[in-house]
Coordinates of C-alpha atoms and ligand atoms in Angstrom, one line a residue:
M55 CA 31.7 55.3 -63.2
N56 CA 33.8 52.2 -62.1
K57 CA 36.7 52.8 -59.8
I58 CA 39.0 52.4 -62.9
E59 CA 37.5 55.1 -65.4
K60 CA 38.1 58.2 -63.0
W61 CA 41.8 57.6 -64.2
V62 CA 41.4 56.9 -68.2
R63 CA 42.3 60.1 -70.7
P64 CA 38.6 61.7 -71.6
N65 CA 39.7 60.9 -74.8
I66 CA 39.8 57.2 -74.4
R67 CA 36.9 57.1 -72.5
S68 CA 35.0 58.1 -75.7
L69 CA 36.9 56.3 -78.4
S70 CA 35.2 54.4 -81.4
P71 CA 37.9 51.9 -82.4
Y72 CA 38.7 50.9 -86.0
S73 CA 36.5 48.3 -86.9
T74 CA 38.1 45.9 -89.4
A75 CA 37.0 44.5 -92.7
R76 CA 36.9 40.9 -90.7
D77 CA 35.3 42.2 -87.6
E78 CA 31.9 43.2 -89.3
A79 CA 31.9 40.1 -91.5
Q80 CA 28.7 37.9 -90.4
G81 CA 28.3 34.3 -91.5
S82 CA 31.1 31.8 -93.2
P83 CA 31.9 33.3 -96.3
D84 CA 34.6 31.7 -98.7
I85 CA 35.4 34.5 -101.1
F86 CA 37.1 37.8 -99.2
L87 CA 36.7 40.7 -101.5
D88 CA 36.3 43.1 -98.4
A89 CA 39.8 44.0 -97.2
N90 CA 41.8 44.7 -100.5
E91 CA 44.1 41.8 -99.9
S92 CA 45.8 39.7 -102.6
P93 CA 44.0 36.7 -103.8
Y94 CA 47.3 34.9 -104.0
P95 CA 48.9 33.2 -101.2
G96 CA 52.9 33.4 -101.7
L97 CA 54.0 32.2 -98.6
G98 CA 50.4 31.5 -97.1
Y99 CA 50.1 35.1 -95.4
N100 CA 47.9 37.1 -97.8
R101 CA 45.1 37.6 -95.7
Y102 CA 45.2 39.8 -92.5
P103 CA 45.5 38.3 -89.3
D104 CA 42.7 37.7 -87.0
P105 CA 42.7 40.9 -84.7
R106 CA 41.1 39.2 -81.7
Q107 CA 43.8 36.6 -81.8
K108 CA 40.6 33.8 -80.7
S109 CA 42.4 30.8 -81.0
L110 CA 45.8 31.9 -79.6
K111 CA 44.0 33.9 -77.0
A112 CA 41.8 30.7 -76.3
R113 CA 45.1 28.6 -75.9
V114 CA 46.9 31.5 -73.6
S115 CA 43.5 31.1 -71.7
A116 CA 44.4 27.6 -70.8
L117 CA 47.9 27.7 -70.3
K118 CA 47.4 30.8 -67.7
G119 CA 44.2 29.7 -66.4
L120 CA 42.5 33.0 -66.9
P121 CA 39.2 33.7 -68.7
V122 CA 39.8 35.1 -72.1
E123 CA 38.4 38.9 -71.3
N124 CA 41.3 39.1 -68.9
I125 CA 44.0 39.0 -71.8
F126 CA 45.4 41.3 -74.2
L127 CA 48.0 40.1 -76.6
G128 CA 50.6 42.7 -77.7
N129 CA 53.6 42.7 -79.5
G130 CA 55.7 42.2 -76.9
S131 CA 54.7 43.4 -73.7
D132 CA 56.8 46.5 -74.6
E133 CA 53.1 47.0 -76.3
A134 CA 51.3 46.8 -73.4
I135 CA 54.0 48.7 -71.5
D136 CA 53.5 51.7 -74.1
L137 CA 49.3 51.2 -74.1
M138 CA 49.4 52.2 -70.3
F139 CA 50.6 55.6 -70.9
R140 CA 48.2 56.1 -74.0
I141 CA 45.4 54.7 -72.1
F142 CA 46.0 56.4 -68.9
C143 CA 48.2 59.1 -68.7
T144 CA 47.2 62.9 -70.6
P145 CA 50.7 63.9 -72.0
G146 CA 52.5 66.7 -70.5
K147 CA 50.2 66.4 -67.3
D148 CA 50.2 63.3 -65.8
N149 CA 52.6 61.3 -64.3
A150 CA 54.0 57.6 -63.3
V151 CA 55.7 56.4 -60.4
A152 CA 58.4 53.5 -60.9
I153 CA 61.2 51.8 -58.8
V154 CA 64.9 52.4 -59.6
P155 CA 66.9 50.5 -61.1
S156 CA 64.3 48.8 -63.3
Y157 CA 63.6 48.3 -67.0
G158 CA 64.7 50.8 -69.2
M159 CA 61.3 50.9 -71.6
Y160 CA 59.2 52.2 -68.8
T161 CA 61.2 55.7 -68.8
V162 CA 61.5 55.3 -72.4
A163 CA 58.0 54.9 -73.3
A164 CA 56.8 57.4 -70.8
D165 CA 59.1 60.1 -72.4
I166 CA 57.8 59.6 -75.9
N167 CA 54.6 59.9 -74.3
D168 CA 55.8 63.3 -72.7
V169 CA 54.8 61.7 -69.5
Q170 CA 57.1 62.2 -66.5
V171 CA 58.4 59.3 -64.4
R172 CA 59.3 59.6 -60.8
G173 CA 61.8 57.3 -59.8
V174 CA 62.2 55.8 -56.6
P175 CA 65.1 54.1 -55.7
L176 CA 65.0 50.2 -54.3
G177 CA 66.1 50.0 -50.9
A178 CA 68.8 47.8 -49.4
D179 CA 69.5 44.7 -51.0
F180 CA 67.0 46.2 -53.9
S181 CA 64.3 46.0 -51.3
L182 CA 60.8 47.6 -52.3
P183 CA 60.5 51.1 -51.0
T184 CA 56.6 50.6 -50.1
E185 CA 56.5 54.1 -48.5
A186 CA 58.4 56.4 -50.4
L187 CA 56.4 54.9 -53.6
L188 CA 53.6 56.0 -52.2
E189 CA 54.8 59.4 -51.2
A190 CA 56.2 60.0 -54.6
A191 CA 52.7 60.2 -56.0
D192 CA 50.3 63.0 -56.5
A193 CA 47.0 64.0 -57.5
N194 CA 48.1 63.5 -61.3
T195 CA 50.2 60.2 -60.6
K196 CA 48.2 56.9 -62.7
L197 CA 50.5 54.6 -62.9
L198 CA 52.8 52.7 -60.9
F199 CA 55.8 50.4 -62.5
L200 CA 56.7 47.7 -60.9
C201 CA 58.7 44.6 -62.0
S202 CA 59.0 41.1 -60.4
P203 CA 61.6 39.3 -60.5
N204 CA 63.2 42.9 -61.6
N205 CA 65.2 43.8 -64.0
P206 CA 68.4 44.3 -63.7
S207 CA 68.5 43.7 -59.6
G208 CA 67.1 40.1 -60.5
N209 CA 65.2 39.9 -57.2
A210 CA 61.6 39.0 -56.7
F211 CA 59.2 41.1 -54.1
S212 CA 56.7 39.0 -51.6
R213 CA 53.2 38.6 -52.7
E214 CA 52.6 40.6 -49.4
E215 CA 54.4 43.3 -50.1
I216 CA 53.0 43.9 -53.7
L217 CA 49.7 43.4 -52.9
E218 CA 49.9 46.3 -50.1
L219 CA 51.0 48.4 -52.8
V220 CA 48.0 47.1 -54.9
R221 CA 45.5 48.1 -52.2
R222 CA 47.4 51.2 -51.0
F223 CA 48.1 53.3 -54.5
Q224 CA 45.4 55.2 -55.8
G225 CA 45.9 54.4 -59.4
I226 CA 47.0 51.3 -62.0
V227 CA 49.8 49.5 -60.6
V228 CA 51.3 47.7 -63.6
L229 CA 53.3 44.5 -61.8
D230 CA 55.9 43.6 -64.6
E231 CA 56.3 39.6 -64.4
A232 CA 58.7 39.0 -67.5
Y233 CA 60.7 36.8 -65.6
A234 CA 58.5 34.9 -63.3
D235 CA 58.5 31.6 -64.4
F236 CA 62.4 31.5 -63.0
S237 CA 60.8 32.3 -59.8
A238 CA 60.2 30.2 -57.4
K239 CA 57.8 33.1 -55.9
G240 CA 55.4 32.5 -58.8
S241 CA 52.8 34.6 -60.6
L242 CA 50.4 37.3 -58.9
R243 CA 47.8 37.2 -62.3
G244 CA 45.3 35.4 -61.1
E245 CA 44.6 38.6 -58.5
V246 CA 44.0 40.6 -61.5
L247 CA 40.3 39.0 -60.7
E248 CA 40.4 40.4 -57.3
Y249 CA 41.9 44.2 -57.8
P250 CA 40.5 46.1 -60.8
N251 CA 43.6 48.2 -60.7
L252 CA 46.3 45.9 -61.2
V253 CA 47.9 44.9 -64.8
V254 CA 50.3 42.1 -65.0
L255 CA 52.7 41.9 -67.6
Q256 CA 54.5 38.4 -69.1
T257 CA 55.9 37.4 -72.0
F258 CA 56.8 34.6 -74.7
S259 CA 60.1 36.5 -75.2
K260 CA 62.0 34.9 -72.0
A261 CA 61.2 31.5 -70.5
Y262 CA 59.4 30.6 -73.8
G263 CA 62.5 31.2 -75.7
M264 CA 60.1 33.2 -78.7
A265 CA 61.8 36.8 -78.3
G266 CA 62.0 36.8 -82.2
L267 CA 58.3 36.2 -82.7
R268 CA 57.2 39.5 -80.2
L269 CA 54.4 38.1 -78.0
G270 CA 53.3 39.3 -74.8
M271 CA 50.9 39.2 -72.5
A272 CA 48.6 41.4 -70.3
F273 CA 46.7 40.3 -67.5
A274 CA 43.9 43.0 -65.8
D275 CA 40.2 43.7 -65.4
A276 CA 37.9 42.8 -68.3
Y277 CA 37.4 46.8 -68.3
V278 CA 41.3 47.7 -68.6
I279 CA 41.4 44.5 -71.2
D280 CA 38.7 46.1 -73.4
L281 CA 40.5 49.7 -73.3
M282 CA 43.9 47.9 -74.1
N283 CA 42.3 46.1 -77.2
R284 CA 40.2 49.4 -78.3
V285 CA 43.4 51.4 -78.7
K286 CA 46.2 48.8 -79.9
Y287 CA 46.6 48.5 -83.8
P288 CA 44.3 46.2 -85.2
Y289 CA 46.4 43.8 -86.5
N290 CA 49.1 44.2 -83.6
I291 CA 50.0 40.6 -84.1
S292 CA 51.4 38.9 -87.0
Q293 CA 49.6 35.6 -88.5
A294 CA 53.2 34.2 -88.3
A295 CA 53.6 34.9 -85.0
Q296 CA 50.0 33.7 -84.0
K297 CA 50.3 30.7 -85.9
L298 CA 54.1 29.9 -84.5
V299 CA 53.4 30.4 -80.9
L300 CA 50.1 28.3 -81.3
K301 CA 52.3 25.3 -82.2
A302 CA 55.2 26.3 -79.8
L303 CA 52.8 25.9 -77.1
D304 CA 52.2 22.2 -77.6
E305 CA 55.6 21.4 -76.6
P306 CA 55.9 21.9 -72.6
R307 CA 59.6 24.4 -71.4
D308 CA 59.3 23.1 -68.2
R309 CA 63.0 21.1 -68.5
E310 CA 64.5 24.0 -70.3
I311 CA 63.5 26.4 -67.6
A312 CA 64.5 23.9 -64.7
E313 CA 68.0 23.6 -66.9
I314 CA 68.3 27.5 -66.5
V315 CA 67.6 27.9 -63.0
A316 CA 70.3 24.9 -62.1
Q317 CA 72.7 26.9 -64.4
R318 CA 71.8 30.1 -62.7
E319 CA 72.6 28.4 -59.3
R320 CA 75.9 27.2 -60.5
L321 CA 76.7 30.5 -61.9
T322 CA 76.0 32.0 -58.0
A323 CA 78.1 29.4 -56.3
Q324 CA 81.3 29.8 -58.8
L325 CA 81.4 33.2 -59.7
P326 CA 82.1 34.9 -56.1
E327 CA 85.2 32.5 -56.3
L328 CA 86.9 34.2 -59.3
P329 CA 89.4 37.4 -58.3
C330 CA 87.4 39.5 -60.5
V331 CA 84.1 39.0 -58.9
L332 CA 82.9 41.3 -55.6
K333 CA 79.3 40.2 -55.3
V334 CA 76.7 38.2 -56.7
W335 CA 73.3 39.2 -56.2
P336 CA 71.0 36.2 -55.8
S337 CA 68.6 36.2 -58.3
D338 CA 64.8 34.7 -59.3
A339 CA 65.2 35.3 -62.8
N340 CA 67.4 34.3 -66.0
F341 CA 70.4 36.6 -65.0
L342 CA 73.0 37.7 -62.6
L343 CA 73.7 40.9 -61.6
V344 CA 77.3 40.7 -60.6
Q345 CA 79.7 43.7 -59.2
V346 CA 83.2 43.3 -60.3
T347 CA 86.7 45.0 -59.7
D348 CA 86.3 47.0 -63.2
A349 CA 83.3 46.6 -64.9
D350 CA 84.4 48.7 -68.1
A351 CA 87.7 47.0 -68.8
L352 CA 85.8 43.0 -67.7
Y353 CA 83.2 43.9 -70.3
A354 CA 86.0 44.8 -73.2
H355 CA 87.8 41.6 -72.1
L356 CA 84.8 39.0 -72.5
L357 CA 83.6 40.8 -75.7
Q358 CA 87.5 40.0 -77.1
D359 CA 86.4 36.3 -76.0
G360 CA 83.6 36.6 -77.9
I361 CA 81.2 37.2 -75.1
I362 CA 78.8 40.1 -75.2
V363 CA 77.1 40.7 -71.6
R364 CA 75.1 43.6 -70.3
N365 CA 76.8 46.6 -68.6
R366 CA 75.0 48.2 -66.1
S367 CA 77.8 50.0 -64.1
R368 CA 76.3 53.4 -65.2
V369 CA 73.0 52.5 -63.9
T370 CA 71.6 54.0 -60.6
G371 CA 72.0 51.6 -57.7
C372 CA 74.1 49.3 -60.1
A373 CA 78.0 51.0 -59.8
G374 CA 80.5 48.5 -61.1
C375 CA 78.2 46.0 -62.1
L376 CA 77.7 43.6 -65.1
R377 CA 74.3 41.8 -66.0
F378 CA 75.2 38.1 -67.0
T379 CA 72.3 36.6 -68.7
V380 CA 72.4 32.5 -68.1
G381 CA 73.1 30.6 -71.1
T382 CA 73.3 26.8 -71.8
P383 CA 76.0 24.6 -69.7
E384 CA 78.6 24.9 -72.2
E385 CA 78.3 29.1 -72.6
N386 CA 78.6 29.3 -69.1
D387 CA 81.7 27.4 -69.0
R388 CA 83.1 29.6 -71.3
L389 CA 82.1 32.6 -69.2
L390 CA 83.7 31.0 -66.2
Q391 CA 86.9 30.2 -68.1
S392 CA 86.7 33.9 -69.5
L393 CA 86.6 35.4 -66.2
K394 CA 89.2 33.1 -64.8
R395 CA 91.9 33.9 -67.2
Y396 CA 91.2 37.9 -66.9
E397 CA 93.9 39.5 -64.8
Ligands
PLP553 C1 62.7 41.5 -71.3 C2 61.7 42.2 -70.8 C3 60.7 42.2 -71.4 C4 60.4 42.2 -72.7 O1 59.4 42.2 -73.0 P1 58.9 42.1 -74.5 O2 57.8 41.1 -74.6 O3 60.1 41.0 -75.3 O4 58.5 43.1 -75.5 C5 59.6 43.6 -70.4 N1 59.8 43.8 -69.2 C6 61.2 43.4 -68.5 C7 61.1 43.7 -67.5 C8 62.2 42.4 -69.6 O5 63.4 42.7 -68.9

């Protein structure tokens, strides 16, 4: 048994996945009477998509510098989060540890799967509480969720701190890097070749500007990726998403990302000058957590001006805080003007 296998749910270890009509096809047929599809093309999507996303995965492999057997593609990284619970946690028995505050989907996916989440508050200035995270785990803890840069606090943790947890935690460490493209600290995805218990999540929803297409990535040891591929829905990525993302990846996003980072720095400098702003947390992401004089009133004021932000004031550790996504320079101008008008 490999190191990871003992943490996998017994029913998943022995799962025979659904075999699609196209998985079984041999040779190069040109008449497809195997999958009960319509023979009429319509918009051009009458055929089921490639269940293994071969072309897209090869492109992602080149982009991310990892072999295809270390890459899972999902219907958003939310699918990968859900799969972690379904693969590793027996409902009503196993549990997961997660930093607080962080991305809400970890708890939602855990609740759906009847898995307890043990939230461990971040330290001062949202620092990583390494010892407390390890102490929160017991014999039934299978997953540890980290998010870096973290949503909603915006800060990234250091490589060494994260790897220390990967080395010491007895279970799977899920490192959510949805915002890594905005961070000078970079990504730890290359470390999955070194650490079989590390799963790194990324997404095309944020820096790549394709939230509407729903495409997320997980990078991990080939054994974990194989489990994910066996448990996923066979046709989890639509033909439209596979085709459009492949096309979009021909265009580099570096200029847009640099512009967003520059605008983030501009807002970080200018927001504290406003009377309604008490504190702006330093951010490695494309949003800012901002403590204000009256979060609910300011949220309503911005909405009146046609600007919707995220009210995080009821989230643990974020009292009085709003979260502003960095927009275009013009959108950020309007945000600053509206905040200036607030009495
Ligand atoms: C936005 C976000 C995601 C979203 O992922 P999808 O790929 O759109 O499902 C994942 N993790 C975090 C922390 C996010 O903020």
